[in-house]
PDB file of C-alpha atoms in Angstrom:
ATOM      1  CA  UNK F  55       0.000   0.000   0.000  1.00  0.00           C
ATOM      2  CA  UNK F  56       1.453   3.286  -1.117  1.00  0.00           C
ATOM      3  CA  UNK F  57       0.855   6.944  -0.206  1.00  0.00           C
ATOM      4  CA  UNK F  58      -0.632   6.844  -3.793  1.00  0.00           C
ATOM      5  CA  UNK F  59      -3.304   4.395  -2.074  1.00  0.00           C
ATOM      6  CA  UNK F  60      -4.164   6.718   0.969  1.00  0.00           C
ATOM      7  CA  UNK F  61      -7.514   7.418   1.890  1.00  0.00           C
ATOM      8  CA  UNK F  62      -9.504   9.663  -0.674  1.00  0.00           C
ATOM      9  CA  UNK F  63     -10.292  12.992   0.370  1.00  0.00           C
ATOM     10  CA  UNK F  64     -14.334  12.504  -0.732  1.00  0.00           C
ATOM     11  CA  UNK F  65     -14.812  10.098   2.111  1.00  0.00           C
ATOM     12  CA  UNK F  66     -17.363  11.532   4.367  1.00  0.00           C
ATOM     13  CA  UNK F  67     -20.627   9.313   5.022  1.00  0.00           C
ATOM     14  CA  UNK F  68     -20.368   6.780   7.495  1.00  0.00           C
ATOM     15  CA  UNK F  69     -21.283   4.132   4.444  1.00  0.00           C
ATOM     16  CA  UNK F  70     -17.888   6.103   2.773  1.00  0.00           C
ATOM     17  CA  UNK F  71     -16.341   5.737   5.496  1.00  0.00           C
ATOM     18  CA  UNK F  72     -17.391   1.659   6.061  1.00  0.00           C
ATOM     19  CA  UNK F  73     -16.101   0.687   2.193  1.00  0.00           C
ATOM     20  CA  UNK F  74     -13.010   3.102   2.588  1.00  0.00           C
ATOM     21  CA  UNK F  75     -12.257   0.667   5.599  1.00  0.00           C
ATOM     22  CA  UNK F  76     -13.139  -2.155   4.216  1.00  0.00           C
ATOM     23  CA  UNK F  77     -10.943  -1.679   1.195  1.00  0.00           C
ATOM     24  CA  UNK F  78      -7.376  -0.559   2.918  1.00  0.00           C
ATOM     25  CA  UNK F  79      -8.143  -3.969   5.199  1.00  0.00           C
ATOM     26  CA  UNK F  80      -8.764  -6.002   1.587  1.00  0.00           C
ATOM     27  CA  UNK F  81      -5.938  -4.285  -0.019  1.00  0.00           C
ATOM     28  CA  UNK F  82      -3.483  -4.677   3.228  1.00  0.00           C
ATOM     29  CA  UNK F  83      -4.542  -7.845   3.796  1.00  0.00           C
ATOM     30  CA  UNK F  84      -3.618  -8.697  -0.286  1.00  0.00           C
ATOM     31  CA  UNK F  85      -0.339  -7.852   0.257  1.00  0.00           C
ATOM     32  CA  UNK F  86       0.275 -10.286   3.649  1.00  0.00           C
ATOM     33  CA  UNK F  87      -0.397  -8.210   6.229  1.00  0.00           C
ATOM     34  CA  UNK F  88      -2.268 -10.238   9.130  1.00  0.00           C
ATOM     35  CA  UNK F  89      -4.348  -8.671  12.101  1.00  0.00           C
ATOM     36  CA  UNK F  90      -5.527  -9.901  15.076  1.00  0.00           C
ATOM     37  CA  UNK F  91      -3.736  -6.685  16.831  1.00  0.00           C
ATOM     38  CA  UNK F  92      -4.369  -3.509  17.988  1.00  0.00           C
ATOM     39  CA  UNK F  93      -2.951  -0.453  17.600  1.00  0.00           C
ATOM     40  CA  UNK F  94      -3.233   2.877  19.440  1.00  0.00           C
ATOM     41  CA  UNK F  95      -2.787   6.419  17.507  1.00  0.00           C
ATOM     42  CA  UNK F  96      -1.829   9.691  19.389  1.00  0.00           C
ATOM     43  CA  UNK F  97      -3.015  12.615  18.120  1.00  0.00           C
ATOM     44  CA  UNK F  98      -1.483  15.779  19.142  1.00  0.00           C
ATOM     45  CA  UNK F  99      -4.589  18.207  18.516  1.00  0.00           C
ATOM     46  CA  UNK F 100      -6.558  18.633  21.487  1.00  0.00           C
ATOM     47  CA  UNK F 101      -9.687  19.004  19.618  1.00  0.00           C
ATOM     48  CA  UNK F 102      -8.646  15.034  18.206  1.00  0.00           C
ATOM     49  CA  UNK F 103      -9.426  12.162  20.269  1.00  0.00           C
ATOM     50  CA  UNK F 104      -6.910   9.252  20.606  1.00  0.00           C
ATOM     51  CA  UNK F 105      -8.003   6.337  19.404  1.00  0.00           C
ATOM     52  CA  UNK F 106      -7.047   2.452  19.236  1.00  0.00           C
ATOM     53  CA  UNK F 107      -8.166   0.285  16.913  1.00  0.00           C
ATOM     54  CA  UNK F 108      -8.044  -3.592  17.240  1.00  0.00           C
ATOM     55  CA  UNK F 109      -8.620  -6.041  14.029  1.00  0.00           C
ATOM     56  CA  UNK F 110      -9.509  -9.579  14.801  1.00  0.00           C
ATOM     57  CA  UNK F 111     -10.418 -12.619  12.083  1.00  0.00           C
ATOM     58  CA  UNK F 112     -13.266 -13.859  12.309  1.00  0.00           C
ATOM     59  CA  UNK F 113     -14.509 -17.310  11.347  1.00  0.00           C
ATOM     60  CA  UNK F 114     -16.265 -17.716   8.325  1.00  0.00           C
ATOM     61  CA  UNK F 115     -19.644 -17.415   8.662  1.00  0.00           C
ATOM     62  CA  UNK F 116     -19.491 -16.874  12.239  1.00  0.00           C
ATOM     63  CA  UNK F 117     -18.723 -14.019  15.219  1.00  0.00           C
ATOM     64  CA  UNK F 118     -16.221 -16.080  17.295  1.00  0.00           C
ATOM     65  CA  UNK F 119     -12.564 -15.322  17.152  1.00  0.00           C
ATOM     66  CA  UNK F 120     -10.159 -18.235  15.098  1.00  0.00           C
ATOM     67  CA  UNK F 121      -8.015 -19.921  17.182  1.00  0.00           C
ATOM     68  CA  UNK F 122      -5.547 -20.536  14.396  1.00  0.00           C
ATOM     69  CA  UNK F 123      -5.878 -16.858  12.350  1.00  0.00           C
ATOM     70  CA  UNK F 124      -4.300 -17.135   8.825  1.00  0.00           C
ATOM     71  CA  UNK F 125      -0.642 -16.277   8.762  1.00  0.00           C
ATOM     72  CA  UNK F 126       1.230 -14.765   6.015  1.00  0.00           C
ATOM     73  CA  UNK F 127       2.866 -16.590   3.579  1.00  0.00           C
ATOM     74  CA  UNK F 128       5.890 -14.370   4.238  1.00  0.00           C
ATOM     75  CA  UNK F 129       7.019 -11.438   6.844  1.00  0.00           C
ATOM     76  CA  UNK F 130       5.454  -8.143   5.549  1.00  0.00           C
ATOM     77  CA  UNK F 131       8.346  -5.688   4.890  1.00  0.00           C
ATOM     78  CA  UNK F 132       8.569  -2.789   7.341  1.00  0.00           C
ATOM     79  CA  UNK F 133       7.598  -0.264   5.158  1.00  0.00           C
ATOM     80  CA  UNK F 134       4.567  -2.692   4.573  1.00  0.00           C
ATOM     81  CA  UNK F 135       3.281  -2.307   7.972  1.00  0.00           C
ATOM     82  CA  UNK F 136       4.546   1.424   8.660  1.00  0.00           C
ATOM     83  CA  UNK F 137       2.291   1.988   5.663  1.00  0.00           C
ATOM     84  CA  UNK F 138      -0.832   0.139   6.417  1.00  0.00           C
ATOM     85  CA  UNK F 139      -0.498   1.685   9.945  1.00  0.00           C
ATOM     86  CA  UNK F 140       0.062   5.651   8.266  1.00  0.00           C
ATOM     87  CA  UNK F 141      -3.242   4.558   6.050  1.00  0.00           C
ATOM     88  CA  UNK F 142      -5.345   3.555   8.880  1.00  0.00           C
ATOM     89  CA  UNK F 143      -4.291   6.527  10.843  1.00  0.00           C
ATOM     90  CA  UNK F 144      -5.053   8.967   8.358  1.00  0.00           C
ATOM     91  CA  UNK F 145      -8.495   7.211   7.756  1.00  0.00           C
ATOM     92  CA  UNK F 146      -9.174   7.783  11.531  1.00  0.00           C
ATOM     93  CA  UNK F 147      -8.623  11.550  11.317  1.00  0.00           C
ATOM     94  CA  UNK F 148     -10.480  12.177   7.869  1.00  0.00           C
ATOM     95  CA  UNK F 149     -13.088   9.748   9.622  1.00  0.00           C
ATOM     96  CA  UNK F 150     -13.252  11.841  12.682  1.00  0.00           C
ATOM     97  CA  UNK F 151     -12.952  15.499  11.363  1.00  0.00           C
ATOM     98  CA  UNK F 152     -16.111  14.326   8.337  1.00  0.00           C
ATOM     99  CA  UNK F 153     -18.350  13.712  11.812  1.00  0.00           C
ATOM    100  CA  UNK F 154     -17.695   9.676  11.909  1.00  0.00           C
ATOM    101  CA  UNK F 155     -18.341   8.711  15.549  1.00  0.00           C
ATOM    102  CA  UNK F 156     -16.281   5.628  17.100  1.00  0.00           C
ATOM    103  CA  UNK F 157     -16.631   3.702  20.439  1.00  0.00           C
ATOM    104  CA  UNK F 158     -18.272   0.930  17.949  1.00  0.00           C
ATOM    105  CA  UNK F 159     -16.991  -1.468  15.830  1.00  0.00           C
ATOM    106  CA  UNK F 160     -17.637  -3.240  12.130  1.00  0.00           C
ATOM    107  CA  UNK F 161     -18.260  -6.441  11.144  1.00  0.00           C
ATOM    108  CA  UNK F 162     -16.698  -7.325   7.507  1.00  0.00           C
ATOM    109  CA  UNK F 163     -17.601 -10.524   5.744  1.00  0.00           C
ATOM    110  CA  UNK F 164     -15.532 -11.356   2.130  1.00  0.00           C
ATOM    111  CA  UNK F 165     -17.233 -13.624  -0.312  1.00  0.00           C
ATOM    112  CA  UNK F 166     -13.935 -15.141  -0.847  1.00  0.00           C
ATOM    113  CA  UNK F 167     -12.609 -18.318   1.389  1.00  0.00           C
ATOM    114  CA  UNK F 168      -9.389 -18.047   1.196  1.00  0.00           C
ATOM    115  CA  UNK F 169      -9.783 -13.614   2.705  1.00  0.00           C
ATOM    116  CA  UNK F 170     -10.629 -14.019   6.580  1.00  0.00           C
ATOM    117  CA  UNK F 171     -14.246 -11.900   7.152  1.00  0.00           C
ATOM    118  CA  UNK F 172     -12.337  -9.337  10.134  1.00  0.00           C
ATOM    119  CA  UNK F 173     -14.524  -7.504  13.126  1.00  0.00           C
ATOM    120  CA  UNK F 174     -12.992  -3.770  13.746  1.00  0.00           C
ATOM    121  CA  UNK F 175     -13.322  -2.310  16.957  1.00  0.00           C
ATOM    122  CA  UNK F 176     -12.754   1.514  17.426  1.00  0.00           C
ATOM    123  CA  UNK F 177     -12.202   2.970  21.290  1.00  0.00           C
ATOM    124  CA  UNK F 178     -11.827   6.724  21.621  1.00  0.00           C
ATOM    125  CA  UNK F 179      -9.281   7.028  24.438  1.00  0.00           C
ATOM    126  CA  UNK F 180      -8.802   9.835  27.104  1.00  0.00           C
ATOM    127  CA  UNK F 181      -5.995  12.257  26.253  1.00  0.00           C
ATOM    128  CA  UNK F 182      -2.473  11.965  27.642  1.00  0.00           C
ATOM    129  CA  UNK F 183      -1.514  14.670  30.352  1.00  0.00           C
ATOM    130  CA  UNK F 184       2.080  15.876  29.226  1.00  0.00           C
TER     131      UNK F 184
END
Protein backbone atom coordinates (compact mmCIF):
# COMPACT_ATOMS: atom_id res chain seq x y z
CA UNK A 1 0.00 0.00 0.00
CA UNK A 2 1.45 3.29 -1.12
CA UNK A 3 0.86 6.94 -0.21
CA UNK A 4 -0.63 6.84 -3.79
CA UNK A 5 -3.30 4.40 -2.07
CA UNK A 6 -4.16 6.72 0.97
CA UNK A 7 -7.51 7.42 1.89
CA UNK A 8 -9.50 9.66 -0.67
CA UNK A 9 -10.29 12.99 0.37
CA UNK A 10 -14.33 12.50 -0.73
CA UNK A 11 -14.81 10.10 2.11
CA UNK A 12 -17.36 11.53 4.37
CA UNK A 13 -20.63 9.31 5.02
CA UNK A 14 -20.37 6.78 7.49
CA UNK A 15 -21.28 4.13 4.44
CA UNK A 16 -17.89 6.10 2.77
CA UNK A 17 -16.34 5.74 5.50
CA UNK A 18 -17.39 1.66 6.06
CA UNK A 19 -16.10 0.69 2.19
CA UNK A 20 -13.01 3.10 2.59
CA UNK A 21 -12.26 0.67 5.60
CA UNK A 22 -13.14 -2.15 4.22
CA UNK A 23 -10.94 -1.68 1.20
CA UNK A 24 -7.38 -0.56 2.92
CA UNK A 25 -8.14 -3.97 5.20
CA UNK A 26 -8.76 -6.00 1.59
CA UNK A 27 -5.94 -4.28 -0.02
CA UNK A 28 -3.48 -4.68 3.23
CA UNK A 29 -4.54 -7.85 3.80
CA UNK A 30 -3.62 -8.70 -0.29
CA UNK A 31 -0.34 -7.85 0.26
CA UNK A 32 0.28 -10.29 3.65
CA UNK A 33 -0.40 -8.21 6.23
CA UNK A 34 -2.27 -10.24 9.13
CA UNK A 35 -4.35 -8.67 12.10
CA UNK A 36 -5.53 -9.90 15.08
CA UNK A 37 -3.74 -6.68 16.83
CA UNK A 38 -4.37 -3.51 17.99
CA UNK A 39 -2.95 -0.45 17.60
CA UNK A 40 -3.23 2.88 19.44
CA UNK A 41 -2.79 6.42 17.51
CA UNK A 42 -1.83 9.69 19.39
CA UNK A 43 -3.02 12.62 18.12
CA UNK A 44 -1.48 15.78 19.14
CA UNK A 45 -4.59 18.21 18.52
CA UNK A 46 -6.56 18.63 21.49
CA UNK A 47 -9.69 19.00 19.62
CA UNK A 48 -8.65 15.03 18.21
CA UNK A 49 -9.43 12.16 20.27
CA UNK A 50 -6.91 9.25 20.61
CA UNK A 51 -8.00 6.34 19.40
CA UNK A 52 -7.05 2.45 19.24
CA UNK A 53 -8.17 0.28 16.91
CA UNK A 54 -8.04 -3.59 17.24
CA UNK A 55 -8.62 -6.04 14.03
CA UNK A 56 -9.51 -9.58 14.80
CA UNK A 57 -10.42 -12.62 12.08
CA UNK A 58 -13.27 -13.86 12.31
CA UNK A 59 -14.51 -17.31 11.35
CA UNK A 60 -16.27 -17.72 8.32
CA UNK A 61 -19.64 -17.41 8.66
CA UNK A 62 -19.49 -16.87 12.24
CA UNK A 63 -18.72 -14.02 15.22
CA UNK A 64 -16.22 -16.08 17.29
CA UNK A 65 -12.56 -15.32 17.15
CA UNK A 66 -10.16 -18.23 15.10
CA UNK A 67 -8.02 -19.92 17.18
CA UNK A 68 -5.55 -20.54 14.40
CA UNK A 69 -5.88 -16.86 12.35
CA UNK A 70 -4.30 -17.14 8.82
CA UNK A 71 -0.64 -16.28 8.76
CA UNK A 72 1.23 -14.77 6.01
CA UNK A 73 2.87 -16.59 3.58
CA UNK A 74 5.89 -14.37 4.24
CA UNK A 75 7.02 -11.44 6.84
CA UNK A 76 5.45 -8.14 5.55
CA UNK A 77 8.35 -5.69 4.89
CA UNK A 78 8.57 -2.79 7.34
CA UNK A 79 7.60 -0.26 5.16
CA UNK A 80 4.57 -2.69 4.57
CA UNK A 81 3.28 -2.31 7.97
CA UNK A 82 4.55 1.42 8.66
CA UNK A 83 2.29 1.99 5.66
CA UNK A 84 -0.83 0.14 6.42
CA UNK A 85 -0.50 1.69 9.95
CA UNK A 86 0.06 5.65 8.27
CA UNK A 87 -3.24 4.56 6.05
CA UNK A 88 -5.34 3.55 8.88
CA UNK A 89 -4.29 6.53 10.84
CA UNK A 90 -5.05 8.97 8.36
CA UNK A 91 -8.49 7.21 7.76
CA UNK A 92 -9.17 7.78 11.53
CA UNK A 93 -8.62 11.55 11.32
CA UNK A 94 -10.48 12.18 7.87
CA UNK A 95 -13.09 9.75 9.62
CA UNK A 96 -13.25 11.84 12.68
CA UNK A 97 -12.95 15.50 11.36
CA UNK A 98 -16.11 14.33 8.34
CA UNK A 99 -18.35 13.71 11.81
CA UNK A 100 -17.70 9.68 11.91
CA UNK A 101 -18.34 8.71 15.55
CA UNK A 102 -16.28 5.63 17.10
CA UNK A 103 -16.63 3.70 20.44
CA UNK A 104 -18.27 0.93 17.95
CA UNK A 105 -16.99 -1.47 15.83
CA UNK A 106 -17.64 -3.24 12.13
CA UNK A 107 -18.26 -6.44 11.14
CA UNK A 108 -16.70 -7.33 7.51
CA UNK A 109 -17.60 -10.52 5.74
CA UNK A 110 -15.53 -11.36 2.13
CA UNK A 111 -17.23 -13.62 -0.31
CA UNK A 112 -13.93 -15.14 -0.85
CA UNK A 113 -12.61 -18.32 1.39
CA UNK A 114 -9.39 -18.05 1.20
CA UNK A 115 -9.78 -13.61 2.71
CA UNK A 116 -10.63 -14.02 6.58
CA UNK A 117 -14.25 -11.90 7.15
CA UNK A 118 -12.34 -9.34 10.13
CA UNK A 119 -14.52 -7.50 13.13
CA UNK A 120 -12.99 -3.77 13.75
CA UNK A 121 -13.32 -2.31 16.96
CA UNK A 122 -12.75 1.51 17.43
CA UNK A 123 -12.20 2.97 21.29
CA UNK A 124 -11.83 6.72 21.62
CA UNK A 125 -9.28 7.03 24.44
CA UNK A 126 -8.80 9.84 27.10
CA UNK A 127 -6.00 12.26 26.25
CA UNK A 128 -2.47 11.97 27.64
CA UNK A 129 -1.51 14.67 30.35
CA UNK A 130 2.08 15.88 29.23
Amino acid sequence: MSRAQSVPLWMAAPEEFRSTLKMVLSTAYKNDRRFDRSWTFRYPDEDVPDLMVEITHLEKGGTEELLNPPRPTKPPEKAVVDDFRDVLGDLLLKGYRRGIEFDRSWTFRYPDADHPDLMVEVTQLEKRGD
